[in-house]
Coordinates of C-alpha atoms in Angstrom, one line a residue:
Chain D
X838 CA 88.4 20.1 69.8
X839 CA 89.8 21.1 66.2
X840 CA 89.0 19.0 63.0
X841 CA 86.3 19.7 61.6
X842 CA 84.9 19.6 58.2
X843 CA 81.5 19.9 56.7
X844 CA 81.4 18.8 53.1
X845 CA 78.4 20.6 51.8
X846 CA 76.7 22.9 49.1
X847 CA 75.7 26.5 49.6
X848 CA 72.4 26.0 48.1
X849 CA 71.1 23.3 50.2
X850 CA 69.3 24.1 53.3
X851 CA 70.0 20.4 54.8
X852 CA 73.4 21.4 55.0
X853 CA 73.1 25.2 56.1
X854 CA 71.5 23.6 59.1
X855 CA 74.3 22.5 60.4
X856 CA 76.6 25.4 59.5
X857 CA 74.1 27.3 61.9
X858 CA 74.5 24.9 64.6
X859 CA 78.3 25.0 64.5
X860 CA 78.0 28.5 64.3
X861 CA 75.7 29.3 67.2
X862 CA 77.9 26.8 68.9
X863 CA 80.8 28.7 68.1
X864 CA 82.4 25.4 66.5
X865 CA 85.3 26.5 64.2
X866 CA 84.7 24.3 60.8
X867 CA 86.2 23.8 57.3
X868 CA 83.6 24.2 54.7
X869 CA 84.4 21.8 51.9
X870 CA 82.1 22.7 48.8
X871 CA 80.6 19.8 46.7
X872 CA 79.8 19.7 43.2
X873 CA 76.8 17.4 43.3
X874 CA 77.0 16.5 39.4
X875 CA 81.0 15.8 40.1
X876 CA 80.7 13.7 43.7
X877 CA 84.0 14.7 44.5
X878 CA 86.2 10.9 46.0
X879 CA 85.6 13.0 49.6
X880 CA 82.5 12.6 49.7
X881 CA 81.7 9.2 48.3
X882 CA 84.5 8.4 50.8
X883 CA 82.4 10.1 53.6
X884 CA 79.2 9.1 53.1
X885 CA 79.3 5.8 51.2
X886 CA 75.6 5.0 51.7
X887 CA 74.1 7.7 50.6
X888 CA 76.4 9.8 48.3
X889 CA 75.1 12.5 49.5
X890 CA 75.4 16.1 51.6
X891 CA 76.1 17.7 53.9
X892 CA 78.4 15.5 55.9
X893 CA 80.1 16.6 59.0
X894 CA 83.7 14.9 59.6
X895 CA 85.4 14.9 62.9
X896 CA 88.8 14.3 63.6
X897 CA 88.7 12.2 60.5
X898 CA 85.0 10.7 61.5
X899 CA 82.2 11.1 59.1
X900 CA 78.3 11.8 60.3
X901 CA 75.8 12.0 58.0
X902 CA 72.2 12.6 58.1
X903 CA 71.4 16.1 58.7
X904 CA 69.2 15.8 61.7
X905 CA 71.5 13.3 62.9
X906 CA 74.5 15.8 62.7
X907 CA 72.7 18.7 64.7
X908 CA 72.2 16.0 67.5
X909 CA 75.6 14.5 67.1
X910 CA 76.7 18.6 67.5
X911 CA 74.3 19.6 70.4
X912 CA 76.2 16.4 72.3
X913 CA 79.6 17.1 71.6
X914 CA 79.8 21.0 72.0
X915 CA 77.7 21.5 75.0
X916 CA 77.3 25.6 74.8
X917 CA 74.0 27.2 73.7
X918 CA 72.1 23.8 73.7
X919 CA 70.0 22.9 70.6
X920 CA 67.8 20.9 72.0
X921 CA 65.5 21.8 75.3
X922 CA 66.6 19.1 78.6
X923 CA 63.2 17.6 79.7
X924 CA 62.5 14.9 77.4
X925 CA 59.2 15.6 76.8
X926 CA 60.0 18.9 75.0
X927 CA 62.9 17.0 74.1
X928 CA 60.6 14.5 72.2
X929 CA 58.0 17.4 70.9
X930 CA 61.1 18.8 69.4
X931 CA 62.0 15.8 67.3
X932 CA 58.4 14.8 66.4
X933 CA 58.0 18.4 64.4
X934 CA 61.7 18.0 63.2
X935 CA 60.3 14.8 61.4
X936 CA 56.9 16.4 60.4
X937 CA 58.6 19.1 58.6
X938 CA 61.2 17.1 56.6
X939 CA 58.6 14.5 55.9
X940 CA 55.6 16.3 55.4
X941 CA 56.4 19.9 55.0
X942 CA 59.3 20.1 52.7
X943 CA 58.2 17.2 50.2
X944 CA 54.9 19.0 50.5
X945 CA 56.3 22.4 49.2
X946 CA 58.6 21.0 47.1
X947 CA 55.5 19.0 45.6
X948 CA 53.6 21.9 45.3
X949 CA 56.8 24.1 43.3
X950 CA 57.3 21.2 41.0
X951 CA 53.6 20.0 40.0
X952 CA 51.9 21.2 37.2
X953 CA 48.2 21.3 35.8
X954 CA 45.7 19.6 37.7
X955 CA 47.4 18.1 40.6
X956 CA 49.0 21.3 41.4
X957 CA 45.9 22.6 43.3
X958 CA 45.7 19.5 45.4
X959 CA 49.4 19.6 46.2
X960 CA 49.4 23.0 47.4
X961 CA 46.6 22.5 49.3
X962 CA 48.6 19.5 50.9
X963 CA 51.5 22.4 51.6
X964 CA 49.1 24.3 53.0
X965 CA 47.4 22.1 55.5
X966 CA 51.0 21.0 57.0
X967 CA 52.2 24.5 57.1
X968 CA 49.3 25.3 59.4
X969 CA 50.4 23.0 61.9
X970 CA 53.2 24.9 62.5
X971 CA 51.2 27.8 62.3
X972 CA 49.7 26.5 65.2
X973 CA 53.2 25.8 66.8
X974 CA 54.8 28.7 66.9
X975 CA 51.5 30.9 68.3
X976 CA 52.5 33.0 71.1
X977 CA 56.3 31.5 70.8
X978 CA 59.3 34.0 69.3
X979 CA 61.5 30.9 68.5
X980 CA 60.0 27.0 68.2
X981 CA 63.1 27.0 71.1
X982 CA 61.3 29.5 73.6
X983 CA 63.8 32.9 73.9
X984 CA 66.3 31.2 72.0
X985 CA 66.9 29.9 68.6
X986 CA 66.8 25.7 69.3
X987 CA 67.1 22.6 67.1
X988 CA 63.3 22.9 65.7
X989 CA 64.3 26.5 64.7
X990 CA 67.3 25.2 62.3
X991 CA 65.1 22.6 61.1
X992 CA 62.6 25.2 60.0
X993 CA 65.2 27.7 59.0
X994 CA 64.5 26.9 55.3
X995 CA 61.8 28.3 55.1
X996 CA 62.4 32.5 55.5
X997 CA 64.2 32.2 52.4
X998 CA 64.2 29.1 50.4
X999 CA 60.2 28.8 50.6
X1000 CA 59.5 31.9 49.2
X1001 CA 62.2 31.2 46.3
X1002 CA 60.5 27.8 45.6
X1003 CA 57.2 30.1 45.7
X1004 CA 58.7 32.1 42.7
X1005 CA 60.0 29.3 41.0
X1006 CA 56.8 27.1 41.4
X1007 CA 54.9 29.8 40.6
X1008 CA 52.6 29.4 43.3
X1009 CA 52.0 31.9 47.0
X1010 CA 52.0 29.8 50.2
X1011 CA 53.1 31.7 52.8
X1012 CA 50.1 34.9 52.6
X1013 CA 50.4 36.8 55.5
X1014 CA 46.3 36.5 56.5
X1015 CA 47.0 33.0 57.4
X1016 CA 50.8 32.9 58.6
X1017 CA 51.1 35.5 60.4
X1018 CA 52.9 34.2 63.4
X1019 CA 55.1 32.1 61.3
X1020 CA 55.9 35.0 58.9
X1021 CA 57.0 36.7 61.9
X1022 CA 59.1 33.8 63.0
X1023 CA 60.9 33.8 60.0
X1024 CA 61.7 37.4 60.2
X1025 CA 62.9 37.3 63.4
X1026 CA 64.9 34.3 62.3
X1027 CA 66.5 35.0 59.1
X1028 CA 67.7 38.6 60.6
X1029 CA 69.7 36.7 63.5
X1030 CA 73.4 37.8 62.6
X1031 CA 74.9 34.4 62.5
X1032 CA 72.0 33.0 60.4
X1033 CA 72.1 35.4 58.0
X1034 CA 75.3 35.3 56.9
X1035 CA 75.3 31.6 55.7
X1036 CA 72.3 31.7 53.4
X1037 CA 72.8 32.1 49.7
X1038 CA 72.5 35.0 47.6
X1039 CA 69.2 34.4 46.7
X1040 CA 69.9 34.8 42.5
X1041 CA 72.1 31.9 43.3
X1042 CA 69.2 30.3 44.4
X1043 CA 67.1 31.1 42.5
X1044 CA 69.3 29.7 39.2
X1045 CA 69.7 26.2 41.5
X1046 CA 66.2 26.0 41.7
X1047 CA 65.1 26.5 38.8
X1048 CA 67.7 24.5 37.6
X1049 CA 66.7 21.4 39.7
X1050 CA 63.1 22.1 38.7
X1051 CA 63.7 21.8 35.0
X1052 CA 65.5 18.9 35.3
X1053 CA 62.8 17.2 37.5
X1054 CA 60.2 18.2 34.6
X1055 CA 62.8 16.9 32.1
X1056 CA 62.8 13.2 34.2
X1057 CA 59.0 12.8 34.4
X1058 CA 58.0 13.9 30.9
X1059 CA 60.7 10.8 30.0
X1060 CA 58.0 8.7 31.6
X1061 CA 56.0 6.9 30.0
Chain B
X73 CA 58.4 5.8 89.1
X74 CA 54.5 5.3 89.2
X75 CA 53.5 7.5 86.9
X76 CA 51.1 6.2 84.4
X77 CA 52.8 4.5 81.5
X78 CA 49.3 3.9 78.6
X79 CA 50.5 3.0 74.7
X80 CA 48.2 3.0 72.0
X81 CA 49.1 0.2 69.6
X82 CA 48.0 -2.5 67.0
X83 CA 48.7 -6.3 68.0
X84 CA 50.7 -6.8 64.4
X85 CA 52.6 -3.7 63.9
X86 CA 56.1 -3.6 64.4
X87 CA 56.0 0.2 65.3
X88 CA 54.1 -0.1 68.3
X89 CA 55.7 -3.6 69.1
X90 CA 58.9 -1.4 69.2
X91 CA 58.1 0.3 72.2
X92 CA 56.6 -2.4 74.2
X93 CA 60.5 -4.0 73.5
X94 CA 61.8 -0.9 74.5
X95 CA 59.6 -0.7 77.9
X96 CA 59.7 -4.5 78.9
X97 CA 63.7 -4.6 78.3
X98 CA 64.0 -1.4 81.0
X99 CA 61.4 -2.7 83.6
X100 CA 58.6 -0.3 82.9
X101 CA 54.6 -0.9 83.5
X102 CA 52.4 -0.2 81.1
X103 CA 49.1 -0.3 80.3
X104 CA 48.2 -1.3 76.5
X105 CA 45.2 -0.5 74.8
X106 CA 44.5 -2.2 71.5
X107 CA 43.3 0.3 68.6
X108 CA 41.1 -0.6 65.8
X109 CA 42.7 1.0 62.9
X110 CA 39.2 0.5 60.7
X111 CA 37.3 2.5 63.7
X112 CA 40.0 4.9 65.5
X113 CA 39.3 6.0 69.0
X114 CA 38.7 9.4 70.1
X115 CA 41.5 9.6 72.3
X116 CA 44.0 8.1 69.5
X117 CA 42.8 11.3 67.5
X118 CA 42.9 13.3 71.0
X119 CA 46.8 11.9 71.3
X120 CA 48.2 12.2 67.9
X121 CA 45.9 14.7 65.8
X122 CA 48.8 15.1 63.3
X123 CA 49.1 12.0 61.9
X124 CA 45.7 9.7 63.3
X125 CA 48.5 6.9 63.7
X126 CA 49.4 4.6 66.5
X127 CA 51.7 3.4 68.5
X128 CA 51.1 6.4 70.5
X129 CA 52.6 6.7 74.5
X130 CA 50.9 8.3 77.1
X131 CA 53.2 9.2 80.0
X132 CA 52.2 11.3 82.9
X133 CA 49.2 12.7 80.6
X134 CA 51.8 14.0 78.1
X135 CA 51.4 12.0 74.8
X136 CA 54.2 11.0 72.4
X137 CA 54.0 10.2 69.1
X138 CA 56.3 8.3 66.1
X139 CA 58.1 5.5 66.9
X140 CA 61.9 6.5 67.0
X141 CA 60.8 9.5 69.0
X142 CA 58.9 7.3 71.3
X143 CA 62.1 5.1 72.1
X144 CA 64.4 7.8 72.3
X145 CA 61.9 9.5 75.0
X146 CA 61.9 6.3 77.0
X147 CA 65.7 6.2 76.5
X148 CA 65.9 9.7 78.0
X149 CA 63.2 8.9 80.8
X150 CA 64.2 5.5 82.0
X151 CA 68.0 5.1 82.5
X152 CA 68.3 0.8 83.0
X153 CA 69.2 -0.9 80.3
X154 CA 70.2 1.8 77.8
X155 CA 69.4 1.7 74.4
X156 CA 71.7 4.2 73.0
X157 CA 75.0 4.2 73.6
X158 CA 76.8 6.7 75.6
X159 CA 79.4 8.2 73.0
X160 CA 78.0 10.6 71.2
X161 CA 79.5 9.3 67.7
X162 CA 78.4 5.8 68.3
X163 CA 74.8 8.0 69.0
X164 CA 74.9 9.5 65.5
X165 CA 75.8 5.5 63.8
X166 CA 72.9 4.1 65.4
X167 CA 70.6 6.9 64.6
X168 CA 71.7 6.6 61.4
X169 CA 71.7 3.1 60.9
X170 CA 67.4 3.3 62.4
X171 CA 67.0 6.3 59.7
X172 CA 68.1 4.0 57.2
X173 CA 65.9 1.0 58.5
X174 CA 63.2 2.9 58.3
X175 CA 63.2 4.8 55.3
X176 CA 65.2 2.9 53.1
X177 CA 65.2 -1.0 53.9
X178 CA 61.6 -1.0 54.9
X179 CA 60.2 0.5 52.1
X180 CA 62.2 -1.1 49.6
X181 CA 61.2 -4.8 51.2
X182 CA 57.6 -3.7 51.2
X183 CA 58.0 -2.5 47.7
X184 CA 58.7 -6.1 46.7
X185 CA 55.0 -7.2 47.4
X186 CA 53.5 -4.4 45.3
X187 CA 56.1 -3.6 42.5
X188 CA 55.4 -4.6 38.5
X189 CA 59.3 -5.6 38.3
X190 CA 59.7 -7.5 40.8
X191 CA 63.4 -8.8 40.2
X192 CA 64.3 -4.8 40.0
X193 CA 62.5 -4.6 43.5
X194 CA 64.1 -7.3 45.0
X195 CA 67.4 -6.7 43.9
X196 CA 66.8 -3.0 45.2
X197 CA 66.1 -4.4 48.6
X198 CA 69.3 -7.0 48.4
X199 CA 71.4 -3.9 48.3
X200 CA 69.4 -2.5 51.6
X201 CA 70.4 -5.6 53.5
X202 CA 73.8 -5.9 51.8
X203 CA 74.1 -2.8 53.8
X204 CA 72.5 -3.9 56.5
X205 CA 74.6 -6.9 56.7
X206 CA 78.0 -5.0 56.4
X207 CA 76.7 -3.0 59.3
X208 CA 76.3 -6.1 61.4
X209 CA 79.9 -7.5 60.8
X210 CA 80.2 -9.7 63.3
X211 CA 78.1 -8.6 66.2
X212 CA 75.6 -10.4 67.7
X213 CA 73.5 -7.3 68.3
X214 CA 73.9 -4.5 66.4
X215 CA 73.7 -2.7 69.6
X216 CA 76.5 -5.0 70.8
X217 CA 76.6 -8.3 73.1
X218 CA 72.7 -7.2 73.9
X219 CA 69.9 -5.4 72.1
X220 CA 69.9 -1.9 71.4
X221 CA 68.4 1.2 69.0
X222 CA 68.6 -0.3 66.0
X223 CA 67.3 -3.8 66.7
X224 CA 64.7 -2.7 68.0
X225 CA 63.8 -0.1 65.0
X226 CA 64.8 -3.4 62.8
X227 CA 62.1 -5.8 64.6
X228 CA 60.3 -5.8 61.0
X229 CA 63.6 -7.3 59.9
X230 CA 64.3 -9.8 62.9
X231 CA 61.3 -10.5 63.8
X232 CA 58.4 -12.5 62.1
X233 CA 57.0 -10.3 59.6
X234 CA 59.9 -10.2 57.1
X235 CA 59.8 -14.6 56.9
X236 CA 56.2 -14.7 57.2
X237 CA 56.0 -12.8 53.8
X238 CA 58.5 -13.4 52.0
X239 CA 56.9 -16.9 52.5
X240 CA 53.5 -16.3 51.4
X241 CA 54.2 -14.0 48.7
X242 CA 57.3 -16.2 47.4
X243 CA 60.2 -14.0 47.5
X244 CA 63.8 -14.5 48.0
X245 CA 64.9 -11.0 50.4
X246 CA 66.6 -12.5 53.8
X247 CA 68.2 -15.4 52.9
X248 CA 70.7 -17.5 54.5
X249 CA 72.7 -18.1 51.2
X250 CA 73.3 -13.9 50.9
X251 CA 73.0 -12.6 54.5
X252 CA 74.2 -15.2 56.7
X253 CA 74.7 -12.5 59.7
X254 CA 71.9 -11.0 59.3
X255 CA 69.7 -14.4 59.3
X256 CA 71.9 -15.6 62.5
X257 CA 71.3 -12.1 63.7
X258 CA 67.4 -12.5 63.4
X259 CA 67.5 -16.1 65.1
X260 CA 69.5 -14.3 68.1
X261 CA 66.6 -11.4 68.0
X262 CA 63.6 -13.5 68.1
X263 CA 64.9 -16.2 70.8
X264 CA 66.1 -13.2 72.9
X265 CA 64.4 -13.6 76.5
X266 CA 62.9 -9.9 76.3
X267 CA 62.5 -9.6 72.7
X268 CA 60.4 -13.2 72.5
X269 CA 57.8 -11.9 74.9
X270 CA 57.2 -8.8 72.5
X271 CA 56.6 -10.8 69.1
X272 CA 53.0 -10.7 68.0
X273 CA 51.5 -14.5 68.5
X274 CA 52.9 -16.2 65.3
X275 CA 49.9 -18.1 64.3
X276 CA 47.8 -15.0 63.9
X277 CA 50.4 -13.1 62.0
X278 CA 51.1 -15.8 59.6
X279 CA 47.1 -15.6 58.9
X280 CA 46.5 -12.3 58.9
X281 CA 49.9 -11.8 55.9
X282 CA 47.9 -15.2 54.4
X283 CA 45.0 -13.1 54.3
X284 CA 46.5 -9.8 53.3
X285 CA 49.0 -11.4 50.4
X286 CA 47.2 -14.1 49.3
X287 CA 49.5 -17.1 47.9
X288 CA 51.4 -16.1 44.7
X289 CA 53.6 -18.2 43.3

């Protein structure tokens, strides 16, 4: 099952995602780096809608979405399954997948790029949703059980790009007194061989960040 | 199966009306219990303590929240009449295609009722339902010759609730002029046998948007 191509940027942890997936899959893939300020014709080709990454193509087929690629994956390579069978779990799974990109990551992301007063209220927004996964992943090694699963990539962001955005933002979410079990997760996450070796070097990371932040800041103080 | 089947809904919302499409079109039993959004019951924040929200679905005690999760649970649980398809590509378009119901279409029509600019808004949500429209092409479902995923995540859409406000509040967003297969689409939706049964009685919902949006001209 060759062809595939995922057009994607090293920086963002949408598309790292799926790179993990194909790689714990042991999919063989073509990683087509984007310029997001110079959308290459690929791209706009790929994912029309939307403009934007990562995009998977296979044989010549474009998926985007990056929760919609890691299911579109876990159904087409069948080895080391993403997602549990019963559907309950199934369900579970998917529930916290949308909590964390709807609550948790706008909520840090909130929190890094507010300043002054509403700051405060934002991190304490973070805070609240990162205690429910707090609560999730109690007495759990992975989100998947014994095995790194779908909810686990989903997460994955936050080992390494949370604690960037925390230097960035100038702000400390993740204090070990009240994560400890997800602090642990991530440890035991981030040092899996074949998710380690896609994340970016975190001065990289560091320089997109801050980067995106200014920029951000630049945009609202145009506001009237 | 007869195992107990409860959802937690709201007579008017087109999440929870989702899932009682999704259970009627595959045969399943149900027991519905109406939630007062104003006074929320203690097993509504027993069910979903995360988000306080309905429609929630009880199902052999287990509890399942979030609409698009719901119907793809009772996809997986209940195998007649299959909303999905079985290929997984034509999986990933119709996922996508709910995704971008839901979180850009929706938004940008509600956006219309609220926004200062209003021709910006509306001409925002024209280029949602251009999409929308291209999507269609000429299908009679977007799921195909019968109803599927994304219908049913588009009831808003189809349905009542998108006429009945663009009525009362006095804007122009699904028209006949600029999405013909999208309006013939809707007519198909709402007249479908299954589909009809789910609607919200169209009295009350025209009176409760009355009462919500006022008349604006």
């Amino acid at each position: 099952m060759g062809g595939v191509k995922l057009v994607a940027t090293t920086q963002s942890f949408f598309c790292t995602r799926v790179q993990w997936a194909l790689k714990l899959k042991g999919v063989e893939y073509e990683f087509i780096e984007e310029d997001l300020r110079n959308k290459s014709p690929i791209l706009l080709k790929y994912n029309p809608v939307y403009k934007k990454v990562p995009v998977l193509v296979h044989h010549d087929t474009p998926i985007a979405e990056s929760l919609v690629i890691l299911e579109y994956i876990d159904e087409t390579w069948k080895e080391n399954p993403l997602l549990p069978q019963d559907p309950c779990d199934r369900a579970a799974a998917r529930f916290w997948a949308k909590f964390a990109d709807e609550k948790v990551v706008f909520g840090v992301w909130t929190a890094c790029t507010m300043e002054g007063e509403g700051k405060e209220k934002a991190i304490e927004a973070a805070l609240e949703s990162l205690a429910h996964l707090e609560k999730q992943i109690e007495g759990k090694k992975f989100f998947g059980g014994e095995q790194i699963g779908y909810l686990d990539l989903v997460l994955g962001w936050i080992p390494h790009w949370l604690n960037t955005m925390e230097e960035v933002g100038g702000m400390k979410l993740l204090e070990a007194e009240k994560f400890p079990c997800l602090i642990e997760w991530g440890q035991n996450f981030i040092h899996t061989p074949l998710i380690k070796e896609c994340i970016p070097p975190r001065e990289k990371l560091i320089e997109y960040l801050t980067a995106s932040l200014s920029y951000l800041r630049s945009l609202a103080a145009k506001k009237p | 199966m007869g195992e107990e089947v409860k959802l937690f809904g709201v007579w008017g919302s087109p999440f929870s009306r989702r899932v009682e499409m999704a259970l009627k079109l595959k045969g399943v039993e149900y027991e519905y219990f109406e939630e007062d959004l104003q006074n929320k019951s203690d097993l509504l924040l027993k069910y979903n303590p995360v988000h306080k929200k309905i429609p929630v679905l009880l199902h052999k005690g287990k509890p399942i929240a979030e609409s698009a999760v719901i119907l793809e649970y009772i996809d997986e649980t209940w195998k007649g009449f299959p909303l999905l398809p079985k290929d997984p590509y034509q999986r990933a378009t119709a996922r996508f295609w709910a995704r971008f119901v839901e979180e850009k279409c929706m938004p940008a029509l509600f956006n219309c009722t609220v926004a200062e600019d209003r021709k910006k808004a509306v001409e925002e949500a024209h280029e949602t339902l251009k999409l929308l429209e291209n999507e269609l092409k000429d299908k009679k479902f977007f799921g195909g010759e019968d109803i599927g995923f994304v219908d049913i995540v588009a009831d808003f859409i189809g349905g009542y609730w998108l006429r009945d406000i663009q009525e009362i509040v006095g804007l122009e967003l699904l028209t006949k002029e600029k999405f013909p297969k999208l309006c013939e689409w809707s007519d198909e939706f709402v007249n479908h046998a299954v589909i009809k049964e789910c609607l919200p009685p169209r009295d009350k919902l025209f009176a409760f948007f009355r009462t919500r949006f006022g008349s604006k001209s």
